[in-house]
mmCIF file of C-alpha atoms in Angstrom:
data_model
loop_
_atom_site.group_PDB
_atom_site.id
_atom_site.type_symbol
_atom_site.label_atom_id
_atom_site.label_comp_id
_atom_site.label_asym_id
_atom_site.label_seq_id
_atom_site.Cartn_x
_atom_site.Cartn_y
_atom_site.Cartn_z
ATOM 1 C CA UNK A 30 -8.706 10.092 -40.539
ATOM 2 C CA UNK A 31 -10.156 7.911 -37.829
ATOM 3 C CA UNK A 32 -10.952 4.297 -36.846
ATOM 4 C CA UNK A 33 -14.264 2.832 -35.578
ATOM 5 C CA UNK A 34 -14.842 0.089 -32.951
ATOM 6 C CA UNK A 35 -17.963 -1.942 -33.461
ATOM 7 C CA UNK A 36 -19.356 -4.569 -31.074
ATOM 8 C CA UNK A 37 -21.953 -6.665 -32.808
ATOM 9 C CA UNK A 38 -23.150 -4.895 -35.934
ATOM 10 C CA UNK A 39 -21.905 -3.483 -39.280
ATOM 11 C CA UNK A 40 -23.075 -0.019 -40.331
ATOM 12 C CA UNK A 41 -25.160 0.172 -43.502
ATOM 13 C CA UNK A 42 -22.865 0.713 -46.503
ATOM 14 C CA UNK A 43 -25.091 3.674 -47.600
ATOM 15 C CA UNK A 44 -24.764 5.445 -44.200
ATOM 16 C CA UNK A 45 -23.369 8.932 -44.478
ATOM 17 C CA UNK A 46 -20.946 9.841 -41.712
ATOM 18 C CA UNK A 47 -19.731 13.294 -40.484
ATOM 19 C CA UNK A 48 -17.127 14.253 -37.997
ATOM 20 C CA UNK A 49 -17.823 17.214 -35.637
ATOM 21 C CA UNK A 50 -15.440 18.971 -33.285
ATOM 22 C CA UNK A 51 -15.517 21.321 -30.467
ATOM 23 C CA UNK A 52 -12.548 22.756 -28.569
ATOM 24 C CA UNK A 53 -12.233 22.212 -24.846
ATOM 25 C CA UNK A 54 -13.388 25.768 -24.050
ATOM 26 C CA UNK A 55 -16.124 26.247 -26.670
ATOM 27 C CA UNK A 56 -18.510 24.310 -28.987
ATOM 28 C CA UNK A 57 -18.265 24.984 -32.626
ATOM 29 C CA UNK A 58 -18.898 22.866 -35.728
ATOM 30 C CA UNK A 59 -16.087 21.379 -37.652
ATOM 31 C CA UNK A 60 -15.254 19.434 -40.824
ATOM 32 C CA UNK A 61 -17.074 16.537 -42.307
ATOM 33 C CA UNK A 62 -15.583 13.059 -42.559
ATOM 34 C CA UNK A 63 -14.707 13.703 -46.132
ATOM 35 C CA UNK A 64 -12.197 16.397 -45.123
ATOM 36 C CA UNK A 65 -13.975 19.351 -46.573
ATOM 37 C CA UNK A 66 -13.458 22.429 -44.443
ATOM 38 C CA UNK A 67 -13.884 26.156 -44.785
ATOM 39 C CA UNK A 68 -11.038 28.593 -44.369
ATOM 40 C CA UNK A 69 -12.466 29.840 -41.079
ATOM 41 C CA UNK A 70 -12.787 26.420 -39.413
ATOM 42 C CA UNK A 71 -9.577 24.639 -38.341
ATOM 43 C CA UNK A 72 -9.116 20.925 -38.797
ATOM 44 C CA UNK A 73 -9.928 18.617 -35.877
ATOM 45 C CA UNK A 74 -7.100 17.437 -33.632
ATOM 46 C CA UNK A 75 -6.720 14.977 -30.761
ATOM 47 C CA UNK A 76 -7.019 17.978 -28.389
ATOM 48 C CA UNK A 77 -10.679 18.500 -29.369
ATOM 49 C CA UNK A 78 -13.932 16.950 -28.320
ATOM 50 C CA UNK A 79 -15.056 14.804 -31.259
ATOM 51 C CA UNK A 80 -18.367 13.282 -32.444
ATOM 52 C CA UNK A 81 -18.708 10.923 -35.286
ATOM 53 C CA UNK A 82 -22.375 10.661 -36.499
ATOM 54 C CA UNK A 83 -24.038 9.008 -39.428
ATOM 55 C CA UNK A 84 -27.498 7.781 -40.405
ATOM 56 C CA UNK A 85 -29.668 6.168 -42.897
ATOM 57 C CA UNK A 86 -33.472 6.453 -43.348
ATOM 58 C CA UNK A 87 -34.007 4.050 -40.516
ATOM 59 C CA UNK A 88 -30.898 3.889 -38.242
ATOM 60 C CA UNK A 89 -28.836 6.508 -36.364
ATOM 61 C CA UNK A 90 -25.125 5.889 -35.578
ATOM 62 C CA UNK A 91 -23.471 7.959 -32.878
ATOM 63 C CA UNK A 92 -19.984 7.762 -31.248
ATOM 64 C CA UNK A 93 -19.975 7.922 -27.447
ATOM 65 C CA UNK A 94 -16.354 8.056 -26.268
ATOM 66 C CA UNK A 95 -14.776 11.392 -27.393
ATOM 67 C CA UNK A 96 -16.652 13.920 -25.263
ATOM 68 C CA UNK A 97 -15.391 15.832 -22.286
ATOM 69 C CA UNK A 98 -12.161 14.403 -20.874
ATOM 70 C CA UNK A 99 -11.029 12.621 -24.145
ATOM 71 C CA UNK A 100 -8.661 15.455 -25.064
ATOM 72 C CA UNK A 101 -4.993 14.592 -25.273
ATOM 73 C CA UNK A 102 -4.423 17.339 -22.696
ATOM 74 C CA UNK A 103 -6.720 15.768 -20.070
ATOM 75 C CA UNK A 104 -5.298 13.769 -17.096
ATOM 76 C CA UNK A 105 -4.347 10.207 -18.167
ATOM 77 C CA UNK A 106 -6.933 8.601 -15.863
ATOM 78 C CA UNK A 107 -9.759 10.741 -17.120
ATOM 79 C CA UNK A 108 -8.693 10.335 -20.710
ATOM 80 C CA UNK A 109 -8.516 6.608 -20.461
ATOM 81 C CA UNK A 110 -12.011 6.413 -18.766
ATOM 82 C CA UNK A 111 -13.535 8.713 -21.397
ATOM 83 C CA UNK A 112 -12.061 7.168 -24.468
ATOM 84 C CA UNK A 113 -12.414 3.546 -23.263
ATOM 85 C CA UNK A 114 -8.844 2.689 -24.086
ATOM 86 C CA UNK A 115 -5.298 3.822 -23.192
ATOM 87 C CA UNK A 116 -2.531 4.911 -25.424
ATOM 88 C CA UNK A 117 -3.068 6.027 -29.110
ATOM 89 C CA UNK A 118 -4.168 4.121 -32.198
ATOM 90 C CA UNK A 119 -1.869 4.608 -35.152
ATOM 91 C CA UNK A 120 -2.930 4.409 -38.847
ATOM 92 C CA UNK A 121 -0.358 3.609 -41.406
ATOM 93 C CA UNK A 122 -0.566 5.696 -44.752
ATOM 94 C CA UNK A 123 1.350 4.260 -47.669
ATOM 95 C CA UNK A 124 2.834 6.882 -50.153
ATOM 96 C CA UNK A 125 3.227 5.150 -53.607
ATOM 97 C CA UNK A 126 5.567 7.870 -54.904
ATOM 98 C CA UNK A 127 7.970 7.711 -51.951
ATOM 99 C CA UNK A 128 7.284 4.078 -51.241
ATOM 100 C CA UNK A 129 7.150 4.568 -47.487
ATOM 101 C CA UNK A 130 4.549 4.310 -44.713
ATOM 102 C CA UNK A 131 3.747 7.226 -42.395
ATOM 103 C CA UNK A 132 2.124 6.432 -39.045
ATOM 104 C CA UNK A 133 -0.311 8.944 -37.638
ATOM 105 C CA UNK A 134 -2.319 8.957 -34.369
ATOM 106 C CA UNK A 135 -5.989 8.832 -34.990
ATOM 107 C CA UNK A 136 -9.050 8.679 -32.723
ATOM 108 C CA UNK A 137 -10.872 5.294 -32.265
ATOM 109 C CA UNK A 138 -14.602 5.811 -32.013
ATOM 110 C CA UNK A 139 -17.028 3.527 -30.246
ATOM 111 C CA UNK A 140 -20.325 3.600 -32.195
ATOM 112 C CA UNK A 141 -23.862 2.981 -30.973
ATOM 113 C CA UNK A 142 -26.872 2.525 -33.121
ATOM 114 C CA UNK A 143 -30.445 3.410 -32.499
ATOM 115 C CA UNK A 144 -33.640 2.945 -34.434
ATOM 116 C CA UNK A 145 -35.042 6.283 -35.439
ATOM 117 C CA UNK A 146 -38.723 5.209 -35.297
ATOM 118 C CA UNK A 147 -38.429 3.685 -31.804
ATOM 119 C CA UNK A 148 -36.579 6.658 -30.590
ATOM 120 C CA UNK A 149 -39.411 9.009 -31.617
ATOM 121 C CA UNK A 150 -42.083 6.608 -30.212
ATOM 122 C CA UNK A 151 -40.252 6.408 -26.798
ATOM 123 C CA UNK A 152 -39.949 10.143 -26.660
ATOM 124 C CA UNK A 153 -43.638 10.773 -27.528
ATOM 125 C CA UNK A 154 -44.831 8.077 -25.053
ATOM 126 C CA UNK A 155 -42.734 9.596 -22.234
ATOM 127 C CA UNK A 156 -43.915 13.072 -23.005
ATOM 128 C CA UNK A 157 -47.596 12.008 -23.088
ATOM 129 C CA UNK A 158 -47.237 9.978 -19.885
ATOM 130 C CA UNK A 159 -45.772 12.948 -18.087
ATOM 131 C CA UNK A 160 -48.552 15.307 -19.210
ATOM 132 C CA UNK A 161 -51.290 12.843 -18.373
ATOM 133 C CA UNK A 162 -49.696 11.845 -15.101
ATOM 134 C CA UNK A 163 -49.922 8.272 -16.348
ATOM 135 C CA UNK A 164 -48.143 5.524 -14.275
ATOM 136 C CA UNK A 165 -46.983 2.772 -16.636
ATOM 137 C CA UNK A 166 -45.699 0.590 -13.731
ATOM 138 C CA UNK A 167 -49.111 0.680 -12.047
ATOM 139 C CA UNK A 168 -50.885 -0.049 -15.351
ATOM 140 C CA UNK A 169 -48.769 -3.134 -15.872
ATOM 141 C CA UNK A 170 -49.433 -4.125 -12.299
ATOM 142 C CA UNK A 171 -53.219 -3.848 -12.817
ATOM 143 C CA UNK A 172 -53.037 -5.801 -16.075
ATOM 144 C CA UNK A 173 -51.070 -8.578 -14.269
ATOM 145 C CA UNK A 174 -53.799 -8.799 -11.534
ATOM 146 C CA UNK A 175 -56.586 -8.962 -14.084
ATOM 147 C CA UNK A 176 -55.071 -11.251 -16.682
ATOM 148 C CA UNK A 177 -51.933 -12.744 -15.281
ATOM 149 C CA UNK A 178 -51.381 -16.294 -14.124
ATOM 150 C CA UNK A 179 -50.868 -17.373 -10.525
ATOM 151 C CA UNK A 180 -47.105 -17.086 -10.781
ATOM 152 C CA UNK A 181 -47.255 -13.510 -12.091
ATOM 153 C CA UNK A 182 -49.714 -12.496 -9.449
ATOM 154 C CA UNK A 183 -47.459 -13.964 -6.768
ATOM 155 C CA UNK A 184 -44.402 -12.134 -8.107
ATOM 156 C CA UNK A 185 -46.347 -8.834 -8.077
ATOM 157 C CA UNK A 186 -47.325 -9.416 -4.388
ATOM 158 C CA UNK A 187 -43.710 -10.162 -3.527
ATOM 159 C CA UNK A 188 -42.696 -6.903 -5.194
ATOM 160 C CA UNK A 189 -45.165 -5.023 -3.022
ATOM 161 C CA UNK A 190 -43.837 -6.644 0.152
ATOM 162 C CA UNK A 191 -40.233 -5.621 -0.852
ATOM 163 C CA UNK A 192 -41.065 -1.921 -1.176
ATOM 164 C CA UNK A 193 -39.419 0.307 1.301
ATOM 165 C CA UNK A 194 -41.318 3.157 3.032
ATOM 166 C CA UNK A 195 -38.975 6.155 2.766
ATOM 167 C CA UNK A 196 -41.145 8.644 4.578
ATOM 168 C CA UNK A 197 -39.072 8.362 7.825
ATOM 169 C CA UNK A 198 -35.754 7.959 6.124
ATOM 170 C CA UNK A 199 -34.689 11.558 6.823
ATOM 171 C CA UNK A 200 -35.006 11.092 10.635
ATOM 172 C CA UNK A 201 -33.137 7.796 10.411
ATOM 173 C CA UNK A 202 -30.343 9.353 8.418
ATOM 174 C CA UNK A 203 -30.022 12.191 10.887
ATOM 175 C CA UNK A 204 -29.815 9.685 13.709
ATOM 176 C CA UNK A 205 -27.140 7.698 11.877
ATOM 177 C CA UNK A 206 -25.137 10.757 11.090
ATOM 178 C CA UNK A 207 -25.143 11.982 14.699
ATOM 179 C CA UNK A 208 -24.004 8.529 15.800
ATOM 180 C CA UNK A 209 -21.114 8.573 13.306
ATOM 181 C CA UNK A 210 -20.098 11.979 14.643
ATOM 182 C CA UNK A 211 -20.071 10.811 18.255
ATOM 183 C CA UNK A 212 -18.051 7.695 17.355
ATOM 184 C CA UNK A 213 -15.602 9.722 15.254
ATOM 185 C CA UNK A 214 -14.822 12.000 18.219
ATOM 186 C CA UNK A 215 -13.392 9.009 20.191
ATOM 187 C CA UNK A 216 -11.121 7.805 17.331
ATOM 188 C CA UNK A 217 -7.384 8.079 17.887
ATOM 189 C CA UNK A 218 -5.417 10.762 16.171
ATOM 190 C CA UNK A 219 -2.882 10.081 13.372
ATOM 191 C CA UNK A 220 -0.080 10.610 15.821
ATOM 192 C CA UNK A 221 -1.492 8.179 18.279
ATOM 193 C CA UNK A 222 -2.127 5.541 15.529
ATOM 194 C CA UNK A 223 1.518 5.994 14.350
ATOM 195 C CA UNK A 224 2.831 5.545 17.942
ATOM 196 C CA UNK A 225 0.640 2.440 18.455
ATOM 197 C CA UNK A 226 1.878 0.943 15.162
ATOM 198 C CA UNK A 227 5.574 1.619 15.974
ATOM 199 C CA UNK A 228 5.004 -0.043 19.425
ATOM 200 C CA UNK A 229 3.471 -3.212 18.018
ATOM 201 C CA UNK A 230 5.633 -3.681 14.940
ATOM 202 C CA UNK A 231 8.215 -6.462 14.930
ATOM 203 C CA UNK A 232 10.898 -4.596 12.977
ATOM 204 C CA UNK A 233 12.644 -1.345 14.095
ATOM 205 C CA UNK A 234 11.251 1.739 12.456
ATOM 206 C CA UNK A 235 13.520 3.025 9.653
ATOM 207 C CA UNK A 236 13.879 6.792 9.089
ATOM 208 C CA UNK A 237 14.033 6.786 5.287
ATOM 209 C CA UNK A 238 14.666 10.620 5.085
ATOM 210 C CA UNK A 239 18.028 10.191 6.880
ATOM 211 C CA UNK A 240 21.082 11.720 5.192
ATOM 212 C CA UNK A 241 23.639 9.268 6.591
ATOM 213 C CA UNK A 242 23.541 5.540 7.377
ATOM 214 C CA UNK A 243 23.536 6.054 11.171
ATOM 215 C CA UNK A 244 20.384 8.194 10.914
ATOM 216 C CA UNK A 245 18.282 5.336 9.284
ATOM 217 C CA UNK A 246 18.267 3.448 12.637
ATOM 218 C CA UNK A 247 19.353 5.853 15.297
ATOM 219 C CA UNK A 248 21.021 4.150 18.167
ATOM 220 C CA UNK A 249 18.924 5.920 20.756
ATOM 221 C CA UNK A 250 15.786 4.478 19.194
ATOM 222 C CA UNK A 251 17.082 0.905 19.596
ATOM 223 C CA UNK A 252 18.484 0.987 23.108
ATOM 224 C CA UNK A 253 17.796 3.605 25.790
ATOM 225 C CA UNK A 254 20.839 5.551 26.806
ATOM 226 C CA UNK A 255 20.216 4.868 30.382
ATOM 227 C CA UNK A 256 20.770 1.163 29.694
ATOM 228 C CA UNK A 257 23.774 1.675 27.435
ATOM 229 C CA UNK A 258 25.480 3.987 30.009
ATOM 230 C CA UNK A 259 24.800 1.504 32.837
ATOM 231 C CA UNK A 260 27.017 -1.220 31.153
ATOM 232 C CA UNK A 261 30.436 -1.419 32.774
ATOM 233 C CA UNK A 262 33.027 -2.174 30.128
ATOM 234 C CA UNK A 263 36.311 -0.566 31.487
ATOM 235 C CA UNK A 264 37.593 -3.908 32.676
ATOM 236 C CA UNK A 265 37.486 -5.246 29.121
ATOM 237 C CA UNK A 266 40.455 -2.958 28.237
ATOM 238 C CA UNK A 267 42.689 -5.038 30.525
ATOM 239 C CA UNK A 268 42.340 -8.209 28.418
ATOM 240 C CA UNK A 269 45.451 -9.206 26.586
ATOM 241 C CA UNK A 270 44.065 -11.979 24.346
ATOM 242 C CA UNK A 271 40.779 -12.816 22.602
ATOM 243 C CA UNK A 272 40.278 -15.827 24.851
ATOM 244 C CA UNK A 273 40.747 -13.658 27.933
ATOM 245 C CA UNK A 274 38.161 -11.249 26.541
ATOM 246 C CA UNK A 275 35.669 -14.097 25.991
ATOM 247 C CA UNK A 276 36.066 -15.045 29.646
ATOM 248 C CA UNK A 277 35.629 -11.340 30.809
ATOM 249 C CA UNK A 278 32.344 -11.219 28.703
ATOM 250 C CA UNK A 279 30.493 -13.641 30.930
ATOM 251 C CA UNK A 280 27.095 -12.986 29.174
ATOM 252 C CA UNK A 281 28.424 -13.870 25.727
ATOM 253 C CA UNK A 282 27.363 -17.433 24.600
ATOM 254 C CA UNK A 283 30.253 -19.560 23.367
ATOM 255 C CA UNK A 284 31.432 -20.183 20.746
ATOM 256 C CA UNK A 285 31.278 -16.759 19.091
ATOM 257 C CA UNK A 286 32.378 -16.747 15.494
ATOM 258 C CA UNK A 287 31.423 -13.139 14.864
ATOM 259 C CA UNK A 288 30.966 -10.908 17.935
ATOM 260 C CA UNK A 289 34.016 -11.919 19.930
ATOM 261 C CA UNK A 290 36.571 -11.397 17.083
ATOM 262 C CA UNK A 291 35.006 -8.101 16.192
ATOM 263 C CA UNK A 292 34.909 -6.914 19.818
ATOM 264 C CA UNK A 293 38.546 -7.948 20.263
ATOM 265 C CA UNK A 294 39.555 -5.738 17.348
ATOM 266 C CA UNK A 295 37.763 -2.817 18.958
ATOM 267 C CA UNK A 296 39.400 -3.457 22.290
ATOM 268 C CA UNK A 297 42.790 -3.498 20.617
ATOM 269 C CA UNK A 298 41.972 -0.168 18.888
ATOM 270 C CA UNK A 299 41.042 1.394 22.242
ATOM 271 C CA UNK A 300 44.283 0.111 23.866
ATOM 272 C CA UNK A 301 46.531 1.411 21.034
ATOM 273 C CA UNK A 302 44.883 4.555 19.957
ATOM 274 C CA UNK A 303 44.490 6.960 22.900
ATOM 275 C CA UNK A 304 43.163 9.737 20.626
ATOM 276 C CA UNK A 305 40.120 7.681 19.577
ATOM 277 C CA UNK A 306 39.311 6.100 23.016
ATOM 278 C CA UNK A 307 35.823 7.628 23.357
ATOM 279 C CA UNK A 308 34.560 6.207 20.110
ATOM 280 C CA UNK A 309 36.182 2.832 20.760
ATOM 281 C CA UNK A 310 34.556 2.725 24.250
ATOM 282 C CA UNK A 311 31.120 3.556 22.668
ATOM 283 C CA UNK A 312 31.627 0.638 20.297
ATOM 284 C CA UNK A 313 32.611 -1.641 23.160
ATOM 285 C CA UNK A 314 29.426 -0.795 25.039
ATOM 286 C CA UNK A 315 27.484 -1.519 21.883
ATOM 287 C CA UNK A 316 29.204 -4.814 21.451
ATOM 288 C CA UNK A 317 28.581 -5.703 25.103
ATOM 289 C CA UNK A 318 24.867 -4.791 24.530
ATOM 290 C CA UNK A 319 24.784 -7.124 21.448
ATOM 291 C CA UNK A 320 26.250 -9.904 23.646
ATOM 292 C CA UNK A 321 23.416 -9.317 26.166
ATOM 293 C CA UNK A 322 20.785 -9.618 23.346
ATOM 294 C CA UNK A 323 22.419 -12.831 22.180
ATOM 295 C CA UNK A 324 22.330 -14.325 25.676
ATOM 296 C CA UNK A 325 18.682 -13.286 26.136
ATOM 297 C CA UNK A 326 17.738 -14.814 22.799
ATOM 298 C CA UNK A 327 19.416 -18.098 23.975
ATOM 299 C CA UNK A 328 17.473 -18.277 27.208
ATOM 300 C CA UNK A 329 14.300 -16.244 26.569
ATOM 301 C CA UNK A 330 12.089 -19.204 25.621
ATOM 302 C CA UNK A 331 12.334 -20.331 29.297
ATOM 303 C CA UNK A 332 10.626 -17.242 30.631
ATOM 304 C CA UNK A 333 7.177 -18.924 30.731
ATOM 305 C CA UNK A 334 8.397 -22.190 32.249
ATOM 306 C CA UNK A 335 9.613 -20.553 35.483
ATOM 307 C CA UNK A 336 6.375 -18.706 36.185
ATOM 308 C CA UNK A 337 6.655 -15.486 38.010
ATOM 309 C CA UNK A 338 10.292 -16.163 38.746
ATOM 310 C CA UNK A 339 11.174 -16.415 35.083
ATOM 311 C CA UNK A 340 12.862 -13.052 34.889
ATOM 312 C CA UNK A 341 15.147 -13.838 37.827
ATOM 313 C CA UNK A 342 15.957 -17.241 36.583
ATOM 314 C CA UNK A 343 16.906 -16.109 33.068
ATOM 315 C CA UNK A 344 19.059 -13.262 34.479
ATOM 316 C CA UNK A 345 21.037 -15.881 36.490
ATOM 317 C CA UNK A 346 21.586 -18.025 33.443
ATOM 318 C CA UNK A 347 22.761 -14.954 31.459
ATOM 319 C CA UNK A 348 25.315 -14.351 34.357
ATOM 320 C CA UNK A 349 24.565 -10.594 34.434
ATOM 321 C CA UNK A 350 26.549 -8.609 37.051
ATOM 322 C CA UNK A 351 24.500 -7.506 40.030
ATOM 323 C CA UNK A 352 24.857 -3.768 39.329
ATOM 324 C CA UNK A 353 23.437 -4.224 35.793
ATOM 325 C CA UNK A 354 20.818 -7.027 36.299
ATOM 326 C CA UNK A 355 17.795 -4.973 37.285
ATOM 327 C CA UNK A 356 17.924 -2.226 34.658
ATOM 328 C CA UNK A 357 18.947 -4.571 31.798
ATOM 329 C CA UNK A 358 16.315 -7.293 32.546
ATOM 330 C CA UNK A 359 13.563 -4.662 32.885
ATOM 331 C CA UNK A 360 14.559 -3.266 29.467
ATOM 332 C CA UNK A 361 14.718 -6.703 27.838
ATOM 333 C CA UNK A 362 11.366 -8.131 29.115
ATOM 334 C CA UNK A 363 9.517 -4.857 28.503
ATOM 335 C CA UNK A 364 10.791 -4.492 24.915
ATOM 336 C CA UNK A 365 10.887 -8.054 23.663
ATOM 337 C CA UNK A 366 8.588 -10.213 25.892
ATOM 338 C CA UNK A 367 4.940 -10.074 26.645
ATOM 339 C CA UNK A 368 3.302 -10.133 30.079
ATOM 340 C CA UNK A 369 0.247 -12.286 30.772
ATOM 341 C CA UNK A 370 -2.838 -10.190 31.709
ATOM 342 C CA UNK A 371 -3.322 -9.943 35.510
ATOM 343 C CA UNK A 372 0.014 -11.689 36.419
ATOM 344 C CA UNK A 373 3.702 -11.103 36.683
ATOM 345 C CA UNK A 374 4.534 -13.919 34.227
ATOM 346 C CA UNK A 375 6.389 -13.098 30.990
ATOM 347 C CA UNK A 376 6.510 -15.142 27.821
ATOM 348 C CA UNK A 377 8.486 -14.937 24.503
ATOM 349 C CA UNK A 378 6.193 -14.855 21.501
ATOM 350 C CA UNK A 379 7.032 -15.141 17.815
ATOM 351 C CA UNK A 380 6.669 -11.429 17.355
ATOM 352 C CA UNK A 381 8.960 -10.763 20.251
ATOM 353 C CA UNK A 382 11.571 -13.245 18.911
ATOM 354 C CA UNK A 383 11.390 -11.508 15.474
ATOM 355 C CA UNK A 384 11.874 -8.090 17.142
ATOM 356 C CA UNK A 385 14.857 -9.334 19.079
ATOM 357 C CA UNK A 386 16.404 -10.921 16.021
ATOM 358 C CA UNK A 387 15.977 -7.693 14.041
ATOM 359 C CA UNK A 388 17.373 -5.618 16.872
ATOM 360 C CA UNK A 389 20.500 -7.711 16.994
ATOM 361 C CA UNK A 390 21.042 -7.221 13.224
ATOM 362 C CA UNK A 391 20.378 -3.421 13.333
ATOM 363 C CA UNK A 392 22.628 -2.799 16.456
ATOM 364 C CA UNK A 393 25.190 -5.014 14.736
ATOM 365 C CA UNK A 394 25.179 -2.617 11.822
ATOM 366 C CA UNK A 395 26.254 0.182 14.266
ATOM 367 C CA UNK A 396 28.987 -2.076 15.479
ATOM 368 C CA UNK A 397 30.258 -2.895 11.977
ATOM 369 C CA UNK A 398 30.049 0.753 10.737
ATOM 370 C CA UNK A 399 27.034 -0.253 8.450
ATOM 371 C CA UNK A 400 29.084 -2.736 6.338
ATOM 372 C CA UNK A 401 28.671 -6.232 7.436
ATOM 373 C CA UNK A 402 29.379 -9.686 5.765
ATOM 374 C CA UNK A 403 26.372 -11.977 6.573
ATOM 375 C CA UNK A 404 28.084 -15.357 6.904
ATOM 376 C CA UNK A 405 29.669 -14.985 10.380
ATOM 377 C CA UNK A 406 26.664 -13.189 12.005
ATOM 378 C CA UNK A 407 24.332 -15.753 10.555
ATOM 379 C CA UNK A 408 26.447 -18.526 12.089
ATOM 380 C CA UNK A 409 26.495 -16.665 15.472
ATOM 381 C CA UNK A 410 22.672 -16.450 15.393
ATOM 382 C CA UNK A 411 22.280 -20.091 14.222
ATOM 383 C CA UNK A 412 20.311 -19.120 11.129
ATOM 384 C CA UNK A 413 20.813 -19.513 7.438
ATOM 385 C CA UNK A 414 22.648 -16.751 5.535
ATOM 386 C CA UNK A 415 19.496 -16.306 3.428
ATOM 387 C CA UNK A 416 17.306 -15.558 6.398
ATOM 388 C CA UNK A 417 19.905 -13.099 7.715
ATOM 389 C CA UNK A 418 19.927 -11.262 4.407
ATOM 390 C CA UNK A 419 16.184 -11.298 4.041
ATOM 391 C CA UNK A 420 15.636 -9.840 7.491
#
């Protein structure tokens, strides 16, 4: 059983069709469309190459879409390209005795038709032309010159002018190939391209193969340890209230609905749990670094307005201690700002602002043990909760 797809014609009702099959590893004849088979020839299956052919005295019908690659065992892309359709066609067979319909997968053949007389004439003409070294294109050209009108003659001359002389193409191709080879030798390697991309990207690079949350955005990839270790935070342990902690954190912009309460919790933990002081002190340094990022985000747009003194002016507004100022500002402007070519002037661009915003979020995840409610941090950053979640 099979189905037939026809484009713009209907086969002659007297056409006699036959189905031929060949396994994927050999070619052998198979059954006819009527279903008559010999005991030595198996029935055709969807794993075979199939050919549906039929003819009348004048017309030949031949299927074109069940050759190599149409087998059900072929790769899906190859099978879809060969058959001309995806999936399977199902035919419903109604059993009158059982009063039920059985669905069976059947091939869908695309039929082409050809005129037998024209096919024979074309074959004979081609064969005769090859033996006689006869150029039909040149013959038509000569007839057009002899009997054509002005428009046809002009079209023939235009065709002659458009012809390409291919005699020297080999030399040109060799020259082009050598040029490609020389240019390819100067291309950056995959490692260099990856490093360049990571440097220019606005968002921190995520390590998707990490086995724990802290490994997705490692802290050392977000802030250099030299910068983190240069932050002095021991004096924060002497604070007795949250308000006193806010005054001690001179760089933290006020008010602070998220960072200050969270940092006060960490300071209290360090004061009351002597056995976990090292982890608490690390979190205090992380919180202090987030405070520095928040302060830099508040004043960074003024970098370009102060010319070459922009870095110094911003560091004074951020109220950084003298022993931290140089190393912290060098890190901030090199990582988040862009320097004008040929000058010492820095400017904050949209890409740098996005990189700074994303860094605050990611470092904040380390501070919150990778579980953070978006409302308070969004208020601290003066953005909507939706933007905080989307970033």
